[in-house]
Amino acid sequence: MDLHRWDADNEALVRDVVDHVLARLDDQPPITPAPTAEELDAAVGPTITPEGLGADGALRVYTDHLRPASIPCDDPRYLAFVASAPSIAANAFDFVVSTSSQCGSHWMDGAGMVHAENQALRWLADLAGLPSSAGGCFVTGGTMGNLSALVTARDAANRARADRGLDRPTRWAVVSSSSTHASVDSAARVMDVDVLHAELDDELRLTGPAVVDAIAARPDGTEVFAVVATAGTTNVGVVDALASVADACDDAGGIWMHVDGAYGGAGLAAPSVRHRYDGVERCDSLVVDPHKWLFSPFDCAALVYRDPEPARLAHTQHAGYLDPLTDHPVFNPCDHAHVLTRRARGVPFWFSLAVHGTDAYRDAIEHTLAVARAGRDMVVAADHLDLLVEPELSVVAFTRRGWGVDDYQAWCDQLLADGVAVMTPTTFDGEPAMRFCIVNPRTTVDDLAVILATLA
Ligand SMILES: *Cc1c(COP(=O)(O)O)cnc(C)c1O
């Protein structure tokens, strides 16, 4: 077979692949536990060979062995972690983006793709109440979004100090809390900056006064360049007290406020919970993962800056071969995150939004919230279960009376072995617990009832 020539063999290959895609979209594969590496190795055998397996051979390895060894995150009963539920339109357009060979880095050769992505980013910026200056780019995930935003924040803080004739501090630090996502600690390690943990209030929220205390307690020589507030904590779905955190950032002389809405940012589109985000409009940067609760395929995270200029200053790569691209007053997505070559990964999200309209997104998110509230009611009604936190978004966290960590793990293992659901235990306040995280509009109240019934 030829690598590039459009001939009968390649056409047949593409038709077989498309047939597979159609069959997959028409059918939810069963939930099955992962095989061991040895089992998979024995079943698959060598695949990278000098002569190649041919189209049929390679596709058969995928359909017979590789696909069944992985659990699709769009299963309505995939309720562990934060799953994903791409719309059919977004999934379909991912294929178009893949085959377009259009790079999403620079305006020069990606203007159409970038324009579409910017419209999708604008929708998110409008939901957050950010000014018309706002902009940014789509990155691989919340982890890369948080890192890129914090790199921008530190660069801006260094510039501000230099403008005032000050040297860099001995140590830079970011303020977060015990419920901040692990990726913020990870970003701090990459950046070699410190993390100062502020206390949570009784409602498990980061608040302005706690930020003030954390800043005041910083070691000598340490300065704070950013505060990370979370709009929907991963474990229990709490939205931090954003307006109060914004006040603290202002009072401390304009410290960068980053809002991590990787999971919960989608709730900005849901009128029933929108008030929880009051104050988000004052952030300097915001991350929302469409691959979590906004029905996009992996990997798609939106990074939006109130003002993209400090990001451009922090992230633009300079070289003789790049300057022709960057020396123009055009908007290059790759200048705003830690990336150069980039897939136009926001375009499937844009396409689905353009197809369905934002009302459909609002309704789908509201539906997941309603299912979560029904799940909450079932937990509260069960004598053997205790609700841990009143759900603010679509996470329902609970415990089973008398159970220890091994009981939870055994229960989750059994659900997986029986193909009933994907659940994983978590810890809350140091104690083992369970959580449903509902981001899939196809998850029903009945799905939750079936799972809860196995706890009786
Ligand atoms: C999932 C999550 C992240 C990390 O996002 P990835 O897309 O997995 O990299 C960051 N913050 C929060 C609050 C999250 O829920």
Coordinates of C-alpha atoms and ligand atoms in Angstrom, one line a residue:
M1 CA 0.0 0.0 0.0
D2 CA 1.2 3.5 -0.7
L3 CA 1.6 5.9 2.2
H4 CA 0.1 8.9 0.5
R5 CA -1.4 8.2 -2.9
W6 CA -5.2 8.2 -3.0
D7 CA -5.8 4.7 -4.6
A8 CA -8.2 1.9 -4.2
D9 CA -6.4 0.4 -1.2
N10 CA -6.3 3.6 0.7
E11 CA -9.9 4.4 -0.2
A12 CA -11.0 0.9 1.2
L13 CA -9.0 1.6 4.3
V14 CA -10.7 4.9 4.9
R15 CA -14.1 3.3 4.3
D16 CA -13.4 0.5 6.8
V17 CA -12.3 3.1 9.4
V18 CA -15.4 5.2 8.8
D19 CA -17.6 2.1 9.1
H20 CA -15.9 1.4 12.5
V21 CA -16.6 4.9 13.6
L22 CA -20.3 4.6 12.6
A23 CA -20.6 1.3 14.4
R24 CA -19.0 2.7 17.6
L25 CA -21.3 5.7 17.6
D26 CA -24.2 3.4 17.2
D27 CA -23.2 1.1 20.1
Q28 CA -22.0 1.6 23.6
P29 CA -19.3 -1.0 24.2
P30 CA -19.6 -3.0 27.5
I31 CA -17.6 -2.0 30.6
T32 CA -14.8 -4.5 31.2
P33 CA -11.9 -4.5 33.6
A34 CA -8.4 -3.9 32.1
P35 CA -6.5 -7.0 31.2
T36 CA -2.9 -7.3 32.4
A37 CA -0.1 -6.2 30.2
E38 CA 0.9 -9.9 29.8
E39 CA -2.6 -10.9 28.7
L40 CA -2.7 -8.1 26.2
D41 CA 0.7 -9.0 24.9
A42 CA -0.2 -12.6 24.4
A43 CA -3.5 -11.8 22.7
V44 CA -2.1 -9.0 20.3
G45 CA 1.3 -10.3 19.5
P46 CA 3.9 -8.2 17.6
T47 CA 2.3 -5.4 15.5
I48 CA 5.2 -3.2 14.4
T49 CA 6.8 -5.3 11.7
P50 CA 9.0 -4.6 8.6
E51 CA 6.2 -5.6 6.2
G52 CA 3.2 -4.2 8.1
L53 CA 0.0 -6.0 9.0
G54 CA -2.1 -4.4 6.2
A55 CA -5.2 -2.4 6.8
D56 CA -7.4 -5.3 7.7
G57 CA -4.8 -6.8 10.0
A58 CA -4.1 -3.6 11.9
L59 CA -7.8 -2.6 12.2
R60 CA -8.6 -6.1 13.5
V61 CA -6.0 -5.8 16.2
Y62 CA -7.7 -2.6 17.3
T63 CA -11.3 -3.8 17.1
D64 CA -10.6 -7.3 18.6
H65 CA -8.1 -6.5 21.3
L66 CA -7.2 -2.8 21.9
R67 CA -10.7 -1.2 21.9
P68 CA -12.1 -3.9 24.2
A69 CA -9.2 -3.4 26.6
S70 CA -10.2 0.2 27.3
I71 CA -13.4 1.6 28.9
P72 CA -15.0 4.4 27.0
C73 CA -15.4 7.4 29.3
D74 CA -18.7 8.3 27.7
D75 CA -20.4 5.3 29.3
P76 CA -23.4 6.7 31.2
R77 CA -22.3 4.7 34.2
Y78 CA -18.7 5.9 34.1
L79 CA -19.1 8.0 37.2
A80 CA -15.5 7.9 38.6
F81 CA -13.1 10.9 38.4
V82 CA -14.6 13.4 35.9
A83 CA -15.7 11.5 32.8
S84 CA -16.5 12.9 29.4
A85 CA -19.5 12.8 27.1
P86 CA -18.7 14.2 23.7
S87 CA -21.6 15.2 21.5
I88 CA -21.9 13.3 18.3
A89 CA -21.3 16.5 16.4
A90 CA -18.1 17.2 18.3
N91 CA -16.9 13.6 17.9
A92 CA -17.6 13.7 14.2
F93 CA -15.8 17.0 13.7
D94 CA -12.8 15.7 15.5
F95 CA -12.3 13.5 12.5
V96 CA -12.5 16.5 10.2
V97 CA -9.9 18.4 12.3
S98 CA -7.6 15.4 12.2
T99 CA -7.8 15.1 8.5
S100 CA -7.6 18.8 7.7
S101 CA -3.8 19.1 8.3
Q102 CA -4.6 22.6 9.5
C103 CA -2.3 23.7 12.4
G104 CA -3.9 25.8 15.1
S105 CA -0.7 27.6 16.1
H106 CA -0.6 30.8 14.1
W107 CA -3.0 33.1 12.3
M108 CA -0.9 33.0 9.1
D109 CA -1.7 29.5 8.2
G110 CA -4.6 28.7 10.6
A111 CA -6.8 31.8 10.5
G112 CA -10.1 29.9 9.9
M113 CA -9.4 27.4 12.6
V114 CA -8.3 30.1 15.0
H115 CA -11.4 32.2 14.2
A116 CA -13.7 29.4 15.1
E117 CA -11.8 28.6 18.3
N118 CA -11.9 32.3 19.3
Q119 CA -15.7 32.3 18.9
A120 CA -16.0 29.4 21.2
L121 CA -13.6 31.0 23.7
R122 CA -15.7 34.2 23.4
W123 CA -18.8 32.2 24.5
L124 CA -17.0 31.1 27.6
A125 CA -15.6 34.5 28.3
D126 CA -19.1 36.0 28.0
L127 CA -20.5 33.4 30.3
A128 CA -17.9 34.4 32.8
G129 CA -18.6 38.1 32.3
L130 CA -15.1 38.9 31.1
P131 CA -14.4 42.0 29.0
S132 CA -14.2 42.2 25.2
S133 CA -10.4 42.2 25.5
A134 CA -10.4 38.6 26.8
G135 CA -8.8 35.8 24.8
G136 CA -6.7 32.8 25.0
C137 CA -6.4 29.4 23.5
F138 CA -7.3 25.7 23.8
V139 CA -4.7 23.5 25.4
T140 CA -4.5 19.8 26.1
G141 CA -6.1 19.9 29.6
G142 CA -6.6 21.7 32.8
T143 CA -3.1 20.7 33.9
M144 CA -1.6 22.6 30.9
G145 CA -4.0 25.4 31.3
N146 CA -3.2 25.9 35.0
L147 CA 0.6 25.7 34.3
S148 CA 0.4 28.2 31.4
A149 CA -1.7 30.7 33.4
L150 CA 0.6 30.5 36.4
V151 CA 3.7 31.0 34.1
T152 CA 2.0 34.1 32.7
A153 CA 1.1 35.3 36.3
R154 CA 4.7 35.0 37.5
D155 CA 6.1 36.7 34.4
A156 CA 3.7 39.6 34.9
A157 CA 4.7 39.8 38.6
N158 CA 8.4 39.9 37.6
R159 CA 7.8 42.6 35.1
A160 CA 5.8 44.6 37.6
R161 CA 8.6 44.4 40.1
A162 CA 11.2 45.4 37.5
D163 CA 9.0 48.4 36.6
R164 CA 9.2 49.5 40.2
G165 CA 13.0 48.9 40.3
L166 CA 12.7 45.8 42.5
D167 CA 14.6 42.6 42.2
R168 CA 12.9 39.3 42.1
P169 CA 12.0 37.9 45.6
T170 CA 13.9 35.0 47.1
R171 CA 10.9 32.8 46.5
W172 CA 7.7 33.2 44.5
A173 CA 4.6 31.5 45.9
V174 CA 1.0 30.7 44.8
V175 CA -1.8 30.6 47.3
S176 CA -4.2 27.7 47.0
S177 CA -6.1 25.4 49.4
S178 CA -6.3 21.7 50.3
S179 CA -9.1 21.2 47.8
T180 CA -7.2 22.7 44.9
H181 CA -6.5 20.2 42.1
A182 CA -3.3 18.3 42.1
S183 CA -2.2 19.9 38.9
V184 CA -1.5 23.2 40.7
D185 CA 1.0 21.6 43.0
S186 CA 2.5 19.9 39.9
A187 CA 2.7 23.3 38.1
A188 CA 4.4 24.8 41.2
R189 CA 7.0 22.0 41.1
V190 CA 7.6 22.5 37.4
M191 CA 8.0 26.3 38.0
D192 CA 10.0 25.8 41.2
V193 CA 7.7 28.1 43.2
D194 CA 6.2 27.4 46.6
V195 CA 2.5 26.7 47.5
L196 CA 0.9 28.4 50.5
H197 CA -2.2 26.7 51.6
A198 CA -5.1 28.9 52.8
E199 CA -7.7 27.4 55.2
L200 CA -11.1 26.4 53.9
D201 CA -14.2 27.8 55.6
D202 CA -17.0 25.7 57.1
E203 CA -18.6 25.3 53.7
L204 CA -15.2 24.0 52.3
R205 CA -14.6 27.2 50.4
L206 CA -11.5 29.2 49.9
T207 CA -12.4 32.8 51.0
G208 CA -10.7 36.2 50.8
P209 CA -9.9 36.4 54.6
A210 CA -8.2 33.0 54.4
V211 CA -6.1 34.3 51.4
V212 CA -5.2 37.4 53.4
D213 CA -4.0 35.2 56.3
A214 CA -2.0 32.9 54.0
I215 CA -0.3 35.9 52.4
A216 CA 0.4 37.4 55.8
A217 CA 2.0 34.1 57.1
R218 CA 4.4 33.8 54.1
P219 CA 8.0 33.3 55.0
D220 CA 10.5 36.2 54.9
G221 CA 11.6 36.8 51.3
T222 CA 8.6 35.0 49.8
E223 CA 6.2 37.0 47.7
V224 CA 2.8 35.8 46.3
F225 CA 2.3 36.1 42.5
A226 CA -1.0 34.3 42.2
V227 CA -4.1 33.0 44.0
V228 CA -5.8 29.9 42.6
A229 CA -9.5 29.6 43.3
T230 CA -11.4 26.6 42.2
A231 CA -14.8 26.8 40.5
G232 CA -16.0 23.3 41.2
T233 CA -13.6 21.2 43.2
T234 CA -12.9 17.9 41.6
N235 CA -13.6 15.8 44.7
V236 CA -16.9 17.4 45.9
G237 CA -17.8 20.1 43.4
V238 CA -17.6 23.2 45.7
V239 CA -17.2 26.6 44.1
D240 CA -14.8 28.8 46.1
A241 CA -16.0 32.3 47.3
L242 CA -14.8 34.0 44.1
A243 CA -15.9 37.5 44.9
S244 CA -14.3 37.5 48.3
V245 CA -11.0 36.0 46.9
A246 CA -11.1 38.7 44.2
D247 CA -11.3 41.3 47.0
A248 CA -8.3 39.8 48.7
C249 CA -6.3 39.9 45.5
D250 CA -7.2 43.5 44.9
D251 CA -6.4 44.5 48.5
A252 CA -3.0 42.8 48.3
G253 CA -2.1 45.2 45.5
G254 CA -3.5 43.4 42.5
I255 CA -2.3 39.8 42.8
W256 CA -3.2 37.6 39.8
M257 CA -6.4 35.7 40.4
H258 CA -6.6 32.4 38.5
V259 CA -9.9 30.5 38.5
D260 CA -9.6 26.7 37.9
G261 CA -13.0 25.7 36.4
A262 CA -11.6 22.7 34.6
Y263 CA -14.5 20.5 35.9
G264 CA -17.0 23.1 37.1
G265 CA -16.6 25.9 34.7
A266 CA -19.4 24.4 32.5
G267 CA -21.9 25.3 35.3
L268 CA -21.5 29.0 34.2
A269 CA -24.0 28.0 31.4
A270 CA -26.5 26.7 33.9
P271 CA -28.9 29.3 35.3
S272 CA -29.7 27.2 38.4
V273 CA -26.1 27.4 39.7
R274 CA -24.8 30.5 37.9
H275 CA -24.9 32.6 41.1
R276 CA -22.3 30.4 42.7
Y277 CA -19.8 31.8 40.4
D278 CA -20.3 35.5 41.2
G279 CA -16.9 37.2 41.2
V280 CA -15.5 35.0 38.4
E281 CA -15.8 38.1 36.2
R282 CA -12.9 39.6 38.2
C283 CA -10.4 36.8 37.5
D284 CA -7.2 37.4 35.5
S285 CA -7.4 33.9 33.9
L286 CA -9.9 31.0 33.8
V287 CA -9.6 27.4 32.8
V288 CA -12.6 25.4 31.6
D289 CA -12.3 21.8 30.2
P290 CA -14.8 21.2 27.4
H291 CA -13.5 17.6 27.5
K292 CA -15.1 17.2 30.9
W293 CA -18.6 18.8 31.1
L294 CA -19.0 20.5 27.8
F295 CA -19.3 17.5 25.5
S296 CA -16.0 17.7 23.6
P297 CA -13.7 14.8 22.8
F298 CA -10.3 14.6 24.5
D299 CA -8.2 16.7 24.6
C300 CA -9.7 20.1 25.0
A301 CA -9.2 22.7 27.7
A302 CA -10.0 26.4 27.3
L303 CA -7.6 28.9 28.8
V304 CA -9.0 32.4 28.8
Y305 CA -7.2 35.6 30.0
R306 CA -8.8 38.8 30.9
D307 CA -6.0 40.5 29.0
P308 CA -4.0 38.2 26.6
E309 CA -1.1 40.6 26.4
P310 CA 0.8 39.4 29.5
A311 CA 0.4 35.8 28.2
R312 CA 1.9 36.8 24.9
L313 CA 4.8 38.4 26.6
A314 CA 5.4 35.3 28.8
H315 CA 4.9 32.6 26.2
T316 CA 5.9 33.7 22.7
Q317 CA 8.9 31.7 21.4
H318 CA 11.5 33.7 19.5
A319 CA 13.7 32.5 16.7
G320 CA 14.7 33.4 13.2
Y321 CA 12.3 30.8 11.8
L322 CA 9.4 32.0 13.9
D323 CA 9.8 35.8 13.9
P324 CA 8.0 36.1 10.5
L325 CA 5.0 34.6 12.2
T326 CA 5.1 36.5 15.5
D327 CA 6.2 40.0 14.2
H328 CA 2.6 40.7 13.1
P329 CA -0.2 42.2 15.1
V330 CA -2.3 39.1 14.6
F331 CA -3.6 36.7 17.3
N332 CA -1.5 33.6 17.4
P333 CA -2.9 31.0 19.9
C334 CA 0.4 29.3 20.5
D335 CA 1.8 32.6 21.9
H336 CA -0.5 32.3 24.9
A337 CA 0.4 28.9 26.4
H338 CA 3.3 26.5 26.8
V339 CA 3.0 25.1 23.3
L340 CA 4.1 25.7 19.8
T341 CA 2.6 23.3 17.2
R342 CA -1.0 22.7 18.2
R343 CA -4.0 20.8 17.0
A344 CA -7.0 23.1 16.6
R345 CA -8.6 21.2 19.4
G346 CA -11.2 23.8 20.1
V347 CA -12.8 23.4 16.6
P348 CA -14.9 20.2 17.4
F349 CA -16.2 22.1 20.4
W350 CA -17.0 25.1 18.2
F351 CA -18.7 22.9 15.6
S352 CA -21.0 21.3 18.1
L353 CA -21.9 24.7 19.7
A354 CA -22.5 26.1 16.2
V355 CA -24.7 23.1 15.3
H356 CA -26.8 22.9 18.4
G357 CA -26.8 26.4 19.8
T358 CA -26.0 27.4 23.4
D359 CA -29.6 26.7 24.6
A360 CA -29.0 23.0 24.0
Y361 CA -25.8 23.2 26.1
R362 CA -27.6 25.0 28.9
D363 CA -30.3 22.3 28.9
A364 CA -27.9 19.4 28.8
I365 CA -25.9 20.8 31.7
E366 CA -29.1 21.5 33.7
H367 CA -30.2 17.9 33.0
T368 CA -27.0 16.5 34.6
L369 CA -27.5 18.8 37.6
A370 CA -31.1 17.6 38.0
V371 CA -29.9 13.9 37.9
A372 CA -27.2 14.8 40.5
R373 CA -29.9 16.3 42.7
A374 CA -32.0 13.2 42.4
G375 CA -29.0 11.1 43.3
R376 CA -28.5 13.3 46.4
D377 CA -32.1 12.6 47.4
M378 CA -31.6 8.9 47.1
V379 CA -28.5 9.0 49.2
V380 CA -30.3 11.1 51.9
A381 CA -33.3 8.7 51.9
A382 CA -31.1 5.6 52.4
D383 CA -30.5 4.7 56.1
H384 CA -27.2 3.1 55.4
L385 CA -25.7 6.1 53.5
D386 CA -24.6 9.5 54.6
L387 CA -24.3 12.5 52.3
L388 CA -20.9 14.2 52.8
V389 CA -21.6 17.6 51.3
E390 CA -24.7 19.2 50.0
P391 CA -24.0 19.1 46.2
E392 CA -23.4 22.5 44.6
L393 CA -22.8 21.1 41.1
S394 CA -22.9 17.6 39.8
V395 CA -20.8 15.7 42.3
V396 CA -22.6 13.6 44.9
A397 CA -20.2 12.5 47.7
F398 CA -21.3 10.0 50.3
T399 CA -20.3 7.2 52.7
R400 CA -21.7 3.8 53.5
R401 CA -22.1 3.4 57.3
G402 CA -19.6 1.0 58.8
W403 CA -17.4 0.7 55.7
G404 CA -13.6 1.0 55.5
V405 CA -11.4 1.7 52.6
D406 CA -11.2 -2.0 51.6
D407 CA -15.0 -2.3 51.5
Y408 CA -15.3 0.6 49.1
Q409 CA -12.5 -0.8 46.9
A410 CA -14.0 -4.3 46.9
W411 CA -17.4 -2.8 45.9
C412 CA -15.9 -0.8 43.1
D413 CA -14.0 -3.8 41.8
Q414 CA -17.2 -5.9 41.8
L415 CA -19.1 -3.2 39.9
L416 CA -16.4 -3.2 37.3
A417 CA -16.2 -7.0 37.1
D418 CA -19.9 -7.2 36.7
G419 CA -19.9 -4.5 34.0
V420 CA -22.3 -2.4 36.1
A421 CA -20.4 0.9 36.5
V422 CA -17.1 2.6 36.8
M423 CA -16.7 4.0 40.3
T424 CA -13.6 4.6 42.3
P425 CA -13.2 5.4 46.0
T426 CA -11.9 8.8 47.2
T427 CA -10.9 10.2 50.5
F428 CA -12.6 13.1 52.2
D429 CA -11.2 14.7 55.3
G430 CA -8.8 11.7 55.5
E431 CA -11.7 9.2 55.5
P432 CA -12.7 6.9 52.6
A433 CA -15.8 7.9 50.7
M434 CA -17.6 7.5 47.4
R435 CA -18.6 10.0 44.8
F436 CA -20.7 10.1 41.6
C437 CA -19.6 12.8 39.2
I438 CA -22.2 13.3 36.5
V439 CA -21.2 15.0 33.3
N440 CA -23.0 12.8 30.9
P441 CA -26.6 13.8 29.9
R442 CA -27.3 10.2 29.1
T443 CA -26.7 9.2 32.8
T444 CA -30.2 8.6 34.2
V445 CA -31.6 8.6 37.8
D446 CA -32.2 4.9 37.2
D447 CA -28.5 4.3 36.6
L448 CA -27.7 5.8 40.0
A449 CA -30.5 3.8 41.6
V450 CA -29.1 0.6 40.1
I451 CA -25.7 1.4 41.5
L452 CA -26.9 2.5 45.0
A453 CA -29.0 -0.7 45.2
T454 CA -25.9 -2.8 45.2
L455 CA -24.9 -1.0 48.5
A456 CA -27.9 -2.1 50.4
Ligands
LIG1 C1 -9.6 17.6 36.0 C2 -9.1 18.9 36.6 C3 -7.9 19.4 36.3 C4 -6.9 18.8 35.4 O1 -7.4 18.8 34.1 P1 -6.9 17.8 33.0 O2 -7.7 18.1 31.8 O3 -7.1 16.4 33.5 O4 -5.4 18.1 32.8 C5 -7.6 20.6 36.9 N1 -8.4 21.2 37.8 C6 -9.6 20.7 38.1 C7 -10.5 21.4 39.1 C8 -10.0 19.5 37.6 O5 -11.2 19.0 37.9

